[in-house]
């Protein structure tokens, strides 16, 4: 992504705002009354979230039989949704950790809500394996807790690796997000006018005073968190993929799964970041902070990861033939031509064909185009998981054991409801927390460089990439 | 009005550049117990203030190592000692199968240490700080730059320190007293 310095780039933040302007624009979002649209939106999304909790309640009461699972297909929408939501979470950590280590300063405008998106997506993801275990009240068997039966979990199982990987991922993302929030919460605390706000924010900001003695430890903590989140985020979806790859089901038992899943996760996560940032910048008039330049870069990442996913699809097909294994070869031909071919071609269209539009600069810079494409990509990525999970299980080794899988009302209501939960949490976040990392955005302004005033005052110097 | 003993002194500076230069002057004048406040971290300020590198890396490294070792130990103890079951004819202890949980727990230990170690080294969390008695200090998280010298610094003397801060470009100099 490093850009050439031959041409003069426009600055990352448009309109050349002062430090104070940034503070007031971002803080005011959470200080003034919420727009009426916000109330409309949250009443819809929280109703959907309630639908999910009702569905879960009925599931606990009645058992997993209310879902469309049948004999060969024991993993249905719940696992698809789990992989889908975990994948979406990956972009947040990629933006906050990997782009931080790569000194990509453009991340500062979008990292805060991308990280929030990660947290909420992982929460939605954790719901599904949690409720899929059947007897939810003994879900704590997944943890190595001493018990009177002297039973211990099987640490050789990828399903248990998942518990540790996703649990760690959630905890680390939460701490990373909160550490990033501290200076901005201090800003909100210092601007607070009511006693209650001052008190609550005073506690949340943990006594931050912005002294360099604090920044010194803070910056190192942030760097370390970024450094250890980077291998973590790459490992999480790799572990998720081993849930499949370690089994011997045709179409799952492949070594390409870990990198293929990680690329897909980043792809879908960036698509979700795109969808949300277009809505947020429009809703709160943040076009100067989340500029077209930011969005164009997200599009380039989607183009890249989309092609990695496309490459994985084709190499899977090739290896299925090249392996000489008839079950493997059949599975892939069956995916493209069998009973779930419609899902396969939705996946190919949305994930491989549609992102190719981003080769054209004009389309890459058109907000309506990227909004539609970002949604199509997430549709396609959901179908990718559908194709992987369902087509392999429904038609495996013995034709006598095959069956066709279709979801029930409760599958659909739980999934739709999880969007409700995700969006409700996101709406609460954009209402109450600083949605753009103020201290970081101030830090990338040219004025923040202590040597800035020795130079000229027109902000023409390229201030991004090295 | 009785003269209270001040907690310290506070001076405002124009921009990051002057703050950095002022920090160098204060360091060279022999002050130890002072701090430079800014809305964002300023590159080169640690050197200007004469601060050593944060020891946080060692704390994180040690905790991550302990987390990983504990996880590996737990898996070994579970599968080789306490609850040995043959699964697919695999050995009771094989590090390959235990790498992921070990790694995850090392990362978790490191992240917890980074977060809480940072707070510990900063003596946080706390609700109040004597700097918060100053009204103008509220702008430091917005767009202003301050230097504070603590009253228990051995070079600290109300008037002398005030004149000194003004001589290096500080303005709005304020003694911090309880309000």
Coordinates of C-alpha atoms in Angstrom, one line a residue:
Chain A
X1 CA 0.0 0.0 0.0
X2 CA 3.0 2.3 0.2
X3 CA 2.4 5.1 -2.2
X4 CA 4.9 6.8 -4.4
X5 CA 5.9 10.3 -3.5
X6 CA 6.1 11.4 -7.1
X7 CA 2.7 13.1 -7.0
X8 CA 1.5 15.3 -4.2
X9 CA -1.1 13.4 -2.2
X10 CA -4.0 15.0 -0.6
X11 CA -3.8 15.0 3.2
X12 CA -5.4 12.1 5.2
X13 CA -7.8 14.4 7.0
X14 CA -9.6 16.9 4.8
X15 CA -10.4 20.5 5.5
X16 CA -7.2 21.0 7.5
X17 CA -8.9 21.0 10.9
X18 CA -7.2 22.2 14.1
X19 CA -6.7 19.9 17.1
X20 CA -9.6 21.6 18.8
X21 CA -11.9 21.1 15.8
X22 CA -11.3 17.4 15.8
X23 CA -12.1 17.2 19.5
X24 CA -15.4 19.1 19.2
X25 CA -16.6 17.4 16.0
X26 CA -16.0 13.9 17.3
X27 CA -17.0 14.5 20.9
X28 CA -20.2 16.3 20.0
X29 CA -21.6 13.1 18.4
X30 CA -21.9 11.5 21.8
X31 CA -22.7 14.7 23.7
X32 CA -25.6 16.1 21.8
X33 CA -29.1 14.5 21.6
X34 CA -29.2 11.4 19.4
X35 CA -30.9 12.0 16.0
X36 CA -34.4 10.7 15.6
X37 CA -33.1 8.2 13.1
X38 CA -31.0 6.6 15.8
X39 CA -34.1 5.9 17.9
X40 CA -35.9 4.4 14.9
X41 CA -32.9 2.3 14.1
X42 CA -32.3 1.0 17.6
X43 CA -35.9 0.1 18.1
X44 CA -35.8 -2.1 15.0
X45 CA -32.4 -3.7 15.8
X46 CA -33.2 -4.3 19.4
X47 CA -36.5 -6.0 18.3
X48 CA -34.5 -8.3 16.1
X49 CA -32.1 -9.0 19.0
X50 CA -35.1 -9.9 21.1
X51 CA -36.1 -12.3 18.4
X52 CA -32.8 -14.0 18.7
X53 CA -33.2 -14.3 22.5
X54 CA -36.7 -15.8 22.0
X55 CA -35.2 -18.2 19.5
X56 CA -32.5 -19.2 21.9
X57 CA -35.0 -19.6 24.7
X58 CA -37.1 -21.9 22.6
X59 CA -34.0 -23.8 21.6
X60 CA -33.0 -24.4 25.2
X61 CA -36.5 -25.5 26.0
X62 CA -37.0 -27.8 23.1
X63 CA -33.4 -28.8 21.9
X64 CA -31.5 -28.6 18.7
X65 CA -34.3 -30.6 17.0
X66 CA -36.0 -27.2 16.2
X67 CA -33.3 -26.5 13.7
X68 CA -33.1 -28.1 10.2
X69 CA -30.3 -30.5 11.1
X70 CA -30.6 -34.0 9.8
X71 CA -28.6 -37.1 9.9
X72 CA -25.7 -36.4 7.6
X73 CA -25.8 -32.6 8.2
X74 CA -25.2 -32.3 11.9
X75 CA -23.6 -28.8 11.5
X76 CA -26.0 -26.4 9.9
X77 CA -26.5 -22.7 10.1
X78 CA -25.1 -22.4 13.6
X79 CA -21.6 -23.3 12.5
X80 CA -22.0 -21.3 9.3
X81 CA -23.0 -18.2 11.3
X82 CA -20.2 -18.8 13.8
X83 CA -17.5 -18.8 11.1
X84 CA -19.3 -15.9 9.3
X85 CA -19.2 -13.7 12.4
X86 CA -15.7 -14.6 13.6
X87 CA -14.5 -13.8 10.1
X88 CA -16.1 -10.4 10.1
X89 CA -14.3 -9.6 13.4
X90 CA -10.9 -10.1 11.7
X91 CA -10.8 -6.8 9.9
X92 CA -11.0 -4.8 13.1
X93 CA -7.9 -6.4 14.5
X94 CA -6.1 -6.3 11.1
X95 CA -6.8 -2.5 11.0
X96 CA -5.8 -1.9 14.6
X97 CA -2.8 -4.2 14.8
X98 CA -1.3 -5.1 11.5
X99 CA -1.8 -1.7 9.8
X100 CA -0.4 -0.1 13.0
X101 CA 2.8 -2.2 12.8
X102 CA 3.1 -1.3 9.1
X103 CA 2.8 2.4 10.0
X104 CA -0.3 2.9 7.8
X105 CA -1.5 6.2 9.3
X106 CA -4.7 6.1 7.3
X107 CA -6.0 3.5 9.8
X108 CA -6.5 6.1 12.5
X109 CA -9.9 7.3 11.1
X110 CA -11.5 3.9 11.0
X111 CA -9.7 1.8 13.6
X112 CA -11.9 2.7 16.6
X113 CA -15.2 1.5 15.1
X114 CA -13.5 -1.3 13.3
X115 CA -12.3 -2.6 16.6
X116 CA -15.8 -2.1 18.1
X117 CA -17.1 -4.1 15.2
X118 CA -14.7 -6.9 16.0
X119 CA -15.9 -7.1 19.6
X120 CA -19.6 -7.2 18.6
X121 CA -19.0 -9.7 15.8
X122 CA -17.1 -12.0 18.1
X123 CA -19.9 -11.7 20.7
X124 CA -22.4 -12.8 18.0
X125 CA -20.0 -15.6 16.9
X126 CA -19.7 -16.9 20.4
X127 CA -23.4 -17.3 20.8
X128 CA -23.6 -20.0 18.1
X129 CA -21.3 -22.7 19.3
X130 CA -22.5 -21.9 22.8
X131 CA -26.1 -22.8 21.9
X132 CA -25.2 -25.6 19.6
X133 CA -23.8 -27.8 22.3
X134 CA -27.4 -28.9 23.1
X135 CA -27.3 -29.0 26.9
X136 CA -26.3 -25.4 27.4
X137 CA -26.3 -25.7 31.2
X138 CA -23.2 -27.9 31.0
X139 CA -21.3 -25.7 28.5
X140 CA -18.7 -25.1 31.1
X141 CA -17.4 -28.6 30.4
X142 CA -15.4 -26.9 27.7
X143 CA -13.2 -25.3 30.3
X144 CA -10.6 -27.3 32.2
X145 CA -12.3 -27.0 35.6
X146 CA -11.7 -29.6 38.3
X147 CA -14.8 -31.5 39.0
X148 CA -16.1 -34.4 41.1
X149 CA -16.2 -36.7 38.1
X150 CA -12.4 -36.2 37.5
X151 CA -13.1 -35.4 33.8
X152 CA -11.0 -33.2 31.7
X153 CA -11.4 -31.7 28.3
X154 CA -9.6 -33.2 25.3
X155 CA -6.9 -30.7 24.4
X156 CA -6.2 -32.6 21.2
X157 CA -9.5 -31.6 19.7
X158 CA -9.6 -28.5 17.4
X159 CA -13.0 -27.7 18.9
X160 CA -11.3 -27.1 22.2
X161 CA -8.6 -25.1 20.5
X162 CA -11.4 -23.0 19.2
X163 CA -12.6 -22.3 22.8
X164 CA -9.2 -21.0 23.7
X165 CA -8.4 -19.2 20.5
X166 CA -11.8 -17.3 20.2
X167 CA -11.9 -16.7 23.9
X168 CA -8.4 -15.2 23.9
X169 CA -9.3 -13.3 20.8
X170 CA -12.3 -11.6 22.4
X171 CA -10.4 -10.8 25.6
X172 CA -7.4 -9.4 23.8
X173 CA -9.5 -7.3 21.4
X174 CA -11.5 -5.9 24.4
X175 CA -8.3 -4.8 26.2
X176 CA -6.8 -3.4 23.0
X177 CA -10.0 -1.4 22.3
X178 CA -10.2 -0.1 25.9
X179 CA -6.5 0.9 26.0
X180 CA -7.1 2.8 22.8
X181 CA -10.2 4.5 24.3
X182 CA -8.5 5.8 27.5
X183 CA -7.1 9.1 26.1
X184 CA -10.4 9.8 24.3
X185 CA -12.5 9.1 27.4
X186 CA -10.3 11.6 29.2
X187 CA -11.2 14.1 26.5
X188 CA -14.9 13.4 27.0
X189 CA -14.4 13.6 30.8
X190 CA -12.7 17.0 30.5
X191 CA -15.5 18.3 28.3
X192 CA -18.3 16.9 30.5
X193 CA -20.7 19.5 31.9
X194 CA -23.0 17.4 34.1
X195 CA -22.0 15.9 37.4
X196 CA -23.0 12.4 36.3
X197 CA -21.1 12.5 33.1
X198 CA -18.0 13.8 34.9
X199 CA -18.3 11.0 37.5
X200 CA -18.9 8.2 35.1
X201 CA -16.3 9.3 32.5
X202 CA -13.9 10.1 35.4
X203 CA -14.0 6.4 36.4
X204 CA -13.8 5.1 32.8
X205 CA -10.9 7.4 31.9
X206 CA -8.9 5.9 34.9
X207 CA -7.3 9.2 35.8
X208 CA -5.6 9.8 32.5
X209 CA -3.8 13.2 32.4
X210 CA -1.9 13.0 29.1
X211 CA 1.5 13.4 30.7
X212 CA 4.5 12.0 28.7
X213 CA 5.3 9.8 31.7
X214 CA 1.9 8.1 31.0
X215 CA 2.3 8.2 27.2
X216 CA 5.6 6.5 27.5
X217 CA 4.2 3.3 29.0
X218 CA 1.0 3.7 27.0
X219 CA 2.7 3.8 23.7
X220 CA 4.7 0.7 24.5
X221 CA 1.6 -1.1 25.8
X222 CA -0.2 -0.3 22.5
X223 CA 2.7 -1.5 20.4
X224 CA 3.0 -4.7 22.4
X225 CA -0.8 -5.3 22.1
X226 CA -0.6 -4.7 18.4
X227 CA 2.4 -7.0 18.1
X228 CA 0.8 -9.9 19.9
X229 CA -2.6 -9.4 18.3
X230 CA -1.1 -9.8 14.9
X231 CA -0.1 -13.5 15.2
X232 CA -3.3 -14.0 17.3
X233 CA -5.7 -12.8 14.6
X234 CA -3.9 -15.0 12.0
X235 CA -4.1 -18.0 14.3
X236 CA -7.8 -17.6 15.2
X237 CA -9.3 -18.2 11.8
X238 CA -6.6 -20.9 11.2
X239 CA -7.9 -22.7 14.3
X240 CA -11.5 -22.3 13.1
X241 CA -10.5 -23.9 9.8
X242 CA -8.9 -26.8 11.6
X243 CA -12.4 -27.7 13.0
X244 CA -12.9 -28.7 9.4
X245 CA -9.5 -29.6 8.1
X246 CA -8.6 -32.1 10.9
X247 CA -11.7 -34.2 10.0
X248 CA -11.6 -36.6 7.0
X249 CA -14.8 -35.3 5.3
X250 CA -14.1 -34.7 1.6
X251 CA -13.9 -31.0 0.8
X252 CA -12.8 -30.3 4.4
X253 CA -9.6 -32.3 4.7
X254 CA -7.3 -29.9 2.9
X255 CA -4.1 -28.1 4.0
X256 CA -5.0 -24.9 2.2
X257 CA -7.8 -24.2 4.8
X258 CA -5.9 -22.0 7.3
X259 CA -4.6 -19.4 4.9
X260 CA -7.8 -19.6 2.8
X261 CA -9.9 -19.0 5.8
X262 CA -7.8 -16.1 7.0
X263 CA -7.9 -14.4 3.6
X264 CA -11.7 -14.9 3.5
X265 CA -12.1 -13.5 7.0
X266 CA -10.2 -10.3 6.2
X267 CA -12.2 -10.0 2.9
X268 CA -15.5 -10.2 4.7
X269 CA -14.4 -8.1 7.6
X270 CA -13.3 -5.3 5.4
X271 CA -16.6 -5.5 3.5
X272 CA -18.4 -5.0 6.8
X273 CA -16.1 -2.1 7.8
X274 CA -17.0 -0.6 4.4
X275 CA -20.7 -1.0 4.9
X276 CA -20.6 0.5 8.4
X277 CA -18.2 3.4 7.6
X278 CA -20.3 4.5 4.7
X279 CA -23.3 4.7 7.0
X280 CA -21.5 6.3 9.9
X281 CA -19.8 9.0 7.8
X282 CA -23.1 9.9 6.2
X283 CA -25.1 9.8 9.4
X284 CA -22.7 12.0 11.4
X285 CA -21.2 14.1 8.5
X286 CA -17.7 12.8 9.0
X287 CA -16.7 13.0 5.3
X288 CA -13.6 15.0 6.2
X289 CA -12.4 12.3 8.5
X290 CA -13.3 9.2 6.7
X291 CA -12.4 10.4 3.2
X292 CA -12.7 8.8 -0.2
X293 CA -9.0 8.1 0.2
X294 CA -9.7 5.8 3.2
X295 CA -12.5 4.1 1.4
X296 CA -10.5 3.6 -1.7
X297 CA -7.8 1.8 0.3
X298 CA -10.3 -0.5 1.9
X299 CA -11.5 -1.3 -1.6
X300 CA -8.0 -2.2 -2.7
X301 CA -7.6 -4.5 0.2
X302 CA -10.9 -6.1 -0.7
X303 CA -9.8 -6.6 -4.3
X304 CA -6.6 -8.2 -3.1
X305 CA -8.1 -10.5 -0.5
X306 CA -11.0 -11.3 -2.9
X307 CA -8.5 -12.6 -5.4
X308 CA -6.8 -14.6 -2.8
X309 CA -10.1 -16.2 -2.0
X310 CA -10.7 -16.8 -5.7
X311 CA -7.3 -18.4 -6.0
X312 CA -8.2 -20.7 -3.1
X313 CA -11.4 -21.7 -4.8
X314 CA -9.6 -22.7 -8.0
X315 CA -6.7 -24.4 -6.3
X316 CA -9.1 -26.5 -4.3
X317 CA -10.8 -27.6 -7.4
X318 CA -7.5 -28.4 -9.1
X319 CA -6.2 -30.4 -6.1
X320 CA -9.5 -32.3 -5.9
X321 CA -8.8 -33.6 -9.4
X322 CA -5.0 -33.9 -9.0
X323 CA -5.3 -35.9 -5.8
X324 CA -7.0 -38.8 -7.7
X325 CA -9.3 -39.3 -4.8
X326 CA -12.8 -39.9 -6.2
X327 CA -14.6 -38.7 -3.1
X328 CA -12.7 -35.4 -3.1
X329 CA -13.2 -35.0 -6.9
X330 CA -16.9 -35.8 -6.6
X331 CA -17.4 -33.3 -3.8
X332 CA -16.1 -30.4 -5.8
X333 CA -18.0 -31.3 -9.0
X334 CA -21.1 -31.8 -6.8
X335 CA -20.6 -28.3 -5.3
X336 CA -20.6 -26.7 -8.7
X337 CA -23.4 -28.8 -10.3
X338 CA -25.2 -30.7 -7.5
X339 CA -28.1 -29.8 -5.3
X340 CA -26.4 -26.8 -3.8
X341 CA -25.0 -25.4 -7.1
X342 CA -27.1 -22.3 -6.6
X343 CA -25.2 -21.5 -3.4
X344 CA -21.9 -22.2 -5.0
X345 CA -22.5 -19.8 -7.9
X346 CA -23.8 -17.1 -5.6
X347 CA -20.5 -17.5 -3.8
X348 CA -18.4 -17.3 -7.0
X349 CA -20.4 -14.4 -8.3
X350 CA -20.2 -12.3 -5.1
X351 CA -16.7 -13.1 -4.0
X352 CA -14.8 -13.5 -7.2
X353 CA -16.6 -11.7 -10.0
X354 CA -18.1 -8.7 -8.3
X355 CA -14.9 -7.4 -6.6
X356 CA -13.2 -7.3 -10.0
X357 CA -15.1 -4.0 -10.5
X358 CA -12.6 -2.4 -8.2
X359 CA -9.9 -2.6 -10.9
X360 CA -11.6 0.6 -12.3
X361 CA -10.7 3.8 -10.4
X362 CA -14.0 5.3 -11.2
X363 CA -16.0 2.4 -9.6
X364 CA -13.5 2.2 -6.7
X365 CA -14.3 5.8 -5.9
X366 CA -18.0 5.6 -6.2
X367 CA -19.8 5.4 -2.9
X368 CA -23.0 3.7 -4.1
X369 CA -21.0 1.1 -6.0
X370 CA -18.8 0.2 -3.0
X371 CA -21.7 0.1 -0.7
X372 CA -23.5 -2.4 -2.8
X373 CA -20.4 -4.4 -3.4
X374 CA -19.5 -4.5 0.3
X375 CA -22.9 -6.0 1.0
X376 CA -22.7 -8.5 -1.8
X377 CA -19.3 -9.6 -0.5
X378 CA -20.8 -10.4 2.8
X379 CA -23.6 -12.3 1.2
X380 CA -21.0 -14.2 -0.8
X381 CA -18.9 -15.0 2.2
X382 CA -21.9 -16.3 4.1
X383 CA -22.6 -18.6 1.2
X384 CA -19.0 -19.7 1.1
X385 CA -19.4 -21.1 4.6
X386 CA -22.7 -22.6 3.6
X387 CA -21.2 -24.4 0.7
X388 CA -18.3 -25.7 2.8
X389 CA -20.4 -26.9 5.7
X390 CA -23.5 -28.2 4.0
X391 CA -22.4 -29.6 0.7
X392 CA -19.6 -31.7 2.2
X393 CA -21.8 -33.2 4.9
X394 CA -24.9 -33.7 2.8
X395 CA -23.2 -35.7 0.1
X396 CA -20.2 -37.5 1.6
X397 CA -19.1 -41.1 1.0
X398 CA -22.1 -43.3 0.7
X399 CA -25.0 -42.2 -1.5
X400 CA -27.4 -44.2 0.8
X401 CA -26.6 -41.8 3.6
X402 CA -27.1 -38.6 1.7
X403 CA -29.9 -36.1 2.5
X404 CA -30.9 -32.6 1.6
X405 CA -30.6 -29.9 4.2
X406 CA -32.8 -26.9 4.5
X407 CA -33.2 -24.5 7.5
X408 CA -36.2 -24.0 9.6
X409 CA -37.8 -20.8 10.8
X410 CA -35.7 -21.0 14.0
X411 CA -32.4 -21.2 12.0
X412 CA -33.4 -18.1 10.1
X413 CA -34.7 -16.2 13.2
X414 CA -31.6 -16.8 15.2
X415 CA -29.4 -15.6 12.3
X416 CA -31.4 -12.5 11.6
X417 CA -31.6 -11.9 15.3
X418 CA -27.8 -12.0 15.5
X419 CA -27.7 -9.1 13.1
X420 CA -30.0 -7.3 15.5
X421 CA -27.7 -7.9 18.4
X422 CA -24.7 -6.8 16.4
X423 CA -26.3 -3.6 15.1
X424 CA -27.8 -2.8 18.5
X425 CA -24.4 -2.9 20.1
X426 CA -23.0 -0.9 17.3
X427 CA -25.6 1.8 17.6
X428 CA -25.0 2.0 21.4
X429 CA -21.3 2.4 20.7
X430 CA -21.7 5.2 18.1
X431 CA -24.0 6.9 20.5
X432 CA -21.9 6.8 23.7
X433 CA -18.2 6.4 22.8
X434 CA -15.9 8.5 20.6
X435 CA -16.3 6.7 17.2
X436 CA -13.0 8.1 15.9
X437 CA -9.8 7.8 17.8
X438 CA -9.3 11.6 18.5
X439 CA -5.8 11.4 20.0
X440 CA -4.6 9.2 17.1
X441 CA -6.1 11.4 14.4
X442 CA -4.5 14.5 16.1
X443 CA -1.2 12.6 16.1
X444 CA -1.2 12.2 12.3
X445 CA -1.8 15.9 11.6
X446 CA 1.2 17.7 10.2
X447 CA 1.1 20.1 13.2
X448 CA 1.6 17.2 15.6
X449 CA 5.2 16.8 14.5
X450 CA 7.4 18.8 16.9
X451 CA 9.6 19.9 13.9
X452 CA 6.6 21.0 11.9
X453 CA 7.0 24.7 12.5
X454 CA 10.5 24.7 11.4
X455 CA 9.2 23.9 7.9
X456 CA 6.7 25.5 5.6
X457 CA 3.1 25.9 6.6
X458 CA 1.3 24.6 3.5
X459 CA 0.3 21.0 4.3
X460 CA 1.6 19.7 1.0
X461 CA 4.2 17.3 2.2
X462 CA 3.2 13.7 1.8
X463 CA 2.1 12.7 5.3
X464 CA 1.5 9.1 4.7
X465 CA 3.6 6.0 4.0
X466 CA 7.4 6.0 4.0
Chain B
X1 CA -6.5 34.0 52.8
X2 CA -4.0 31.5 54.1
X3 CA -1.2 30.6 51.8
X4 CA -1.5 26.9 51.1
X5 CA 1.4 24.8 50.1
X6 CA 1.0 24.3 46.4
X7 CA 1.0 20.8 44.8
X8 CA 3.1 22.0 41.9
X9 CA 3.2 24.5 39.1
X10 CA 1.7 24.4 35.6
X11 CA 2.6 26.4 32.5
X12 CA 1.1 26.4 29.1
X13 CA 3.1 26.1 25.9
X14 CA 2.3 27.1 22.3
X15 CA 2.7 23.9 20.3
X16 CA 4.5 20.5 20.3
X17 CA 7.8 22.1 19.1
X18 CA 8.1 24.6 22.0
X19 CA 7.0 21.9 24.5
X20 CA 9.8 19.7 23.3
X21 CA 12.4 22.5 23.6
X22 CA 11.1 23.5 27.0
X23 CA 11.3 19.9 28.2
X24 CA 15.0 19.9 27.2
X25 CA 15.6 23.1 29.2
X26 CA 13.9 21.8 32.3
X27 CA 15.8 18.6 32.1
X28 CA 19.1 20.5 31.7
X29 CA 18.1 22.7 34.6
X30 CA 18.2 19.7 36.8
X31 CA 14.4 19.1 37.5
X32 CA 13.4 15.5 37.8
X33 CA 9.8 15.5 38.9
X34 CA 8.1 17.1 36.0
X35 CA 5.8 16.1 33.2
X36 CA 4.8 17.3 29.7
X37 CA 1.1 17.0 29.0
X38 CA -0.2 16.8 25.4
X39 CA -3.4 15.5 23.7
X40 CA -1.3 12.9 21.8
X41 CA 2.1 11.4 22.3
X42 CA 5.0 13.5 20.9
X43 CA 7.8 11.9 19.1
X44 CA 11.2 12.4 20.8
X45 CA 9.7 13.6 24.1
X46 CA 11.2 10.7 26.1
X47 CA 14.7 11.8 25.2
X48 CA 13.9 15.5 25.7
X49 CA 12.7 14.7 29.2
X50 CA 15.5 12.4 29.9
X51 CA 13.3 9.4 30.5
X52 CA 14.4 5.8 30.4
X53 CA 12.6 3.2 28.2
X54 CA 9.5 1.7 29.8
X55 CA 10.2 -1.7 31.5
X56 CA 6.8 -2.9 30.3
X57 CA 8.3 -5.2 27.7
X58 CA 10.0 -7.3 30.4
X59 CA 6.8 -7.6 32.4
X60 CA 4.9 -8.7 29.3
X61 CA 7.6 -11.2 28.2
X62 CA 7.7 -12.8 31.7
X63 CA 3.9 -13.1 32.0
X64 CA 3.5 -14.4 28.4
X65 CA 6.2 -17.1 29.2
X66 CA 4.4 -18.0 32.4
X67 CA 1.0 -18.2 30.6
X68 CA 2.4 -20.4 27.9
X69 CA 4.2 -22.7 30.3
X70 CA 1.2 -23.1 32.5
X71 CA -1.0 -24.0 29.5
X72 CA 1.6 -26.5 28.3
X73 CA 1.9 -27.9 31.8
X74 CA -1.8 -28.2 32.2
X75 CA -2.2 -30.1 28.9
X76 CA 0.7 -32.4 29.7
X77 CA -0.7 -33.1 33.2
X78 CA -4.2 -33.6 32.0
X79 CA -3.4 -36.0 29.2
X80 CA -0.3 -37.8 30.5
X81 CA -0.9 -38.0 34.2
X82 CA -4.4 -37.3 35.4
X83 CA -6.7 -38.5 32.7
X84 CA -4.7 -40.6 30.1
X85 CA -7.0 -41.8 27.4
X86 CA -5.9 -43.2 24.0
X87 CA -7.5 -41.2 21.3
X88 CA -6.9 -42.4 17.7
X89 CA -3.7 -44.2 18.9
X90 CA -2.0 -40.9 19.5
X91 CA 0.7 -40.5 22.2
X92 CA -0.4 -39.1 25.6
X93 CA 2.0 -36.2 25.3
X94 CA 2.7 -34.7 21.9
X95 CA 3.6 -31.0 21.8
X96 CA 2.2 -30.6 18.2
X97 CA -1.3 -31.0 19.5
X98 CA -0.7 -28.7 22.4
X99 CA 0.9 -25.8 20.5
X100 CA -2.3 -23.8 19.9
X101 CA -3.6 -23.7 23.4
X102 CA -0.1 -22.9 24.6
X103 CA 0.2 -20.1 22.1
X104 CA -3.3 -18.7 23.0
X105 CA -2.5 -18.6 26.7
X106 CA 0.9 -17.0 26.1
X107 CA -0.9 -14.3 24.1
X108 CA -3.6 -13.9 26.7
X109 CA -1.0 -13.6 29.5
X110 CA 1.0 -11.0 27.5
X111 CA -2.0 -8.9 26.7
X112 CA -3.3 -8.9 30.3
X113 CA 0.2 -7.9 31.4
X114 CA 0.5 -5.2 28.8
X115 CA -2.8 -3.7 29.8
X116 CA -2.6 -3.9 33.5
X117 CA 1.1 -3.5 33.6
X118 CA 0.7 -0.2 31.8
X119 CA -1.9 0.9 34.3
X120 CA 0.3 -0.2 37.2
X121 CA 3.4 1.6 35.9
X122 CA 1.2 4.7 35.5
X123 CA -0.2 4.3 39.0
X124 CA -3.7 4.1 37.5
X125 CA -6.6 3.8 37.8
X126 CA -7.3 6.7 40.1
X127 CA -10.2 9.0 40.2
X128 CA -8.4 12.3 41.1
X129 CA -5.1 13.9 40.5
X130 CA -4.0 17.2 41.9
X131 CA -3.5 18.5 38.4
X132 CA -7.3 18.3 38.0
X133 CA -7.6 21.3 40.4
X134 CA -6.5 23.5 37.6
X135 CA -9.3 24.7 35.4
X136 CA -7.2 25.3 32.4
X137 CA -5.7 21.8 32.6
X138 CA -8.9 20.4 31.2
X139 CA -7.8 21.6 27.8
X140 CA -4.8 19.3 27.7
X141 CA -6.9 16.5 26.4
X142 CA -8.2 18.8 23.7
X143 CA -5.6 21.0 22.0
X144 CA -3.3 22.5 24.6
X145 CA 0.2 21.6 25.8
X146 CA 1.3 21.9 29.4
X147 CA 4.3 21.3 31.6
X148 CA 3.8 20.6 35.3
X149 CA 6.6 20.6 37.9
X150 CA 5.8 18.7 41.1
X151 CA 6.2 20.5 44.4
X152 CA 8.3 17.7 45.8
X153 CA 11.0 18.2 43.2
X154 CA 14.2 19.3 45.1
X155 CA 14.7 22.2 42.7
X156 CA 11.1 23.4 43.2
X157 CA 10.7 27.0 44.5
X158 CA 7.4 28.8 43.8
X159 CA 8.7 32.0 42.3
X160 CA 11.9 30.8 40.9
X161 CA 10.2 28.0 39.1
X162 CA 7.6 30.4 37.8
X163 CA 10.1 32.8 36.4
X164 CA 12.1 29.9 34.9
X165 CA 9.0 28.5 33.1
X166 CA 8.2 31.9 31.7
X167 CA 11.8 32.4 30.5
X168 CA 11.5 29.2 28.4
X169 CA 8.3 30.2 26.7
X170 CA 5.6 29.2 29.1
X171 CA 2.5 31.3 29.8
X172 CA -0.6 31.2 31.9
X173 CA 1.7 29.9 34.7
X174 CA -0.3 28.7 37.6
X175 CA 0.4 27.4 41.1
X176 CA -1.7 24.3 41.7
X177 CA -3.6 24.6 44.9
X178 CA -6.7 22.8 46.2
X179 CA -9.9 24.4 44.8

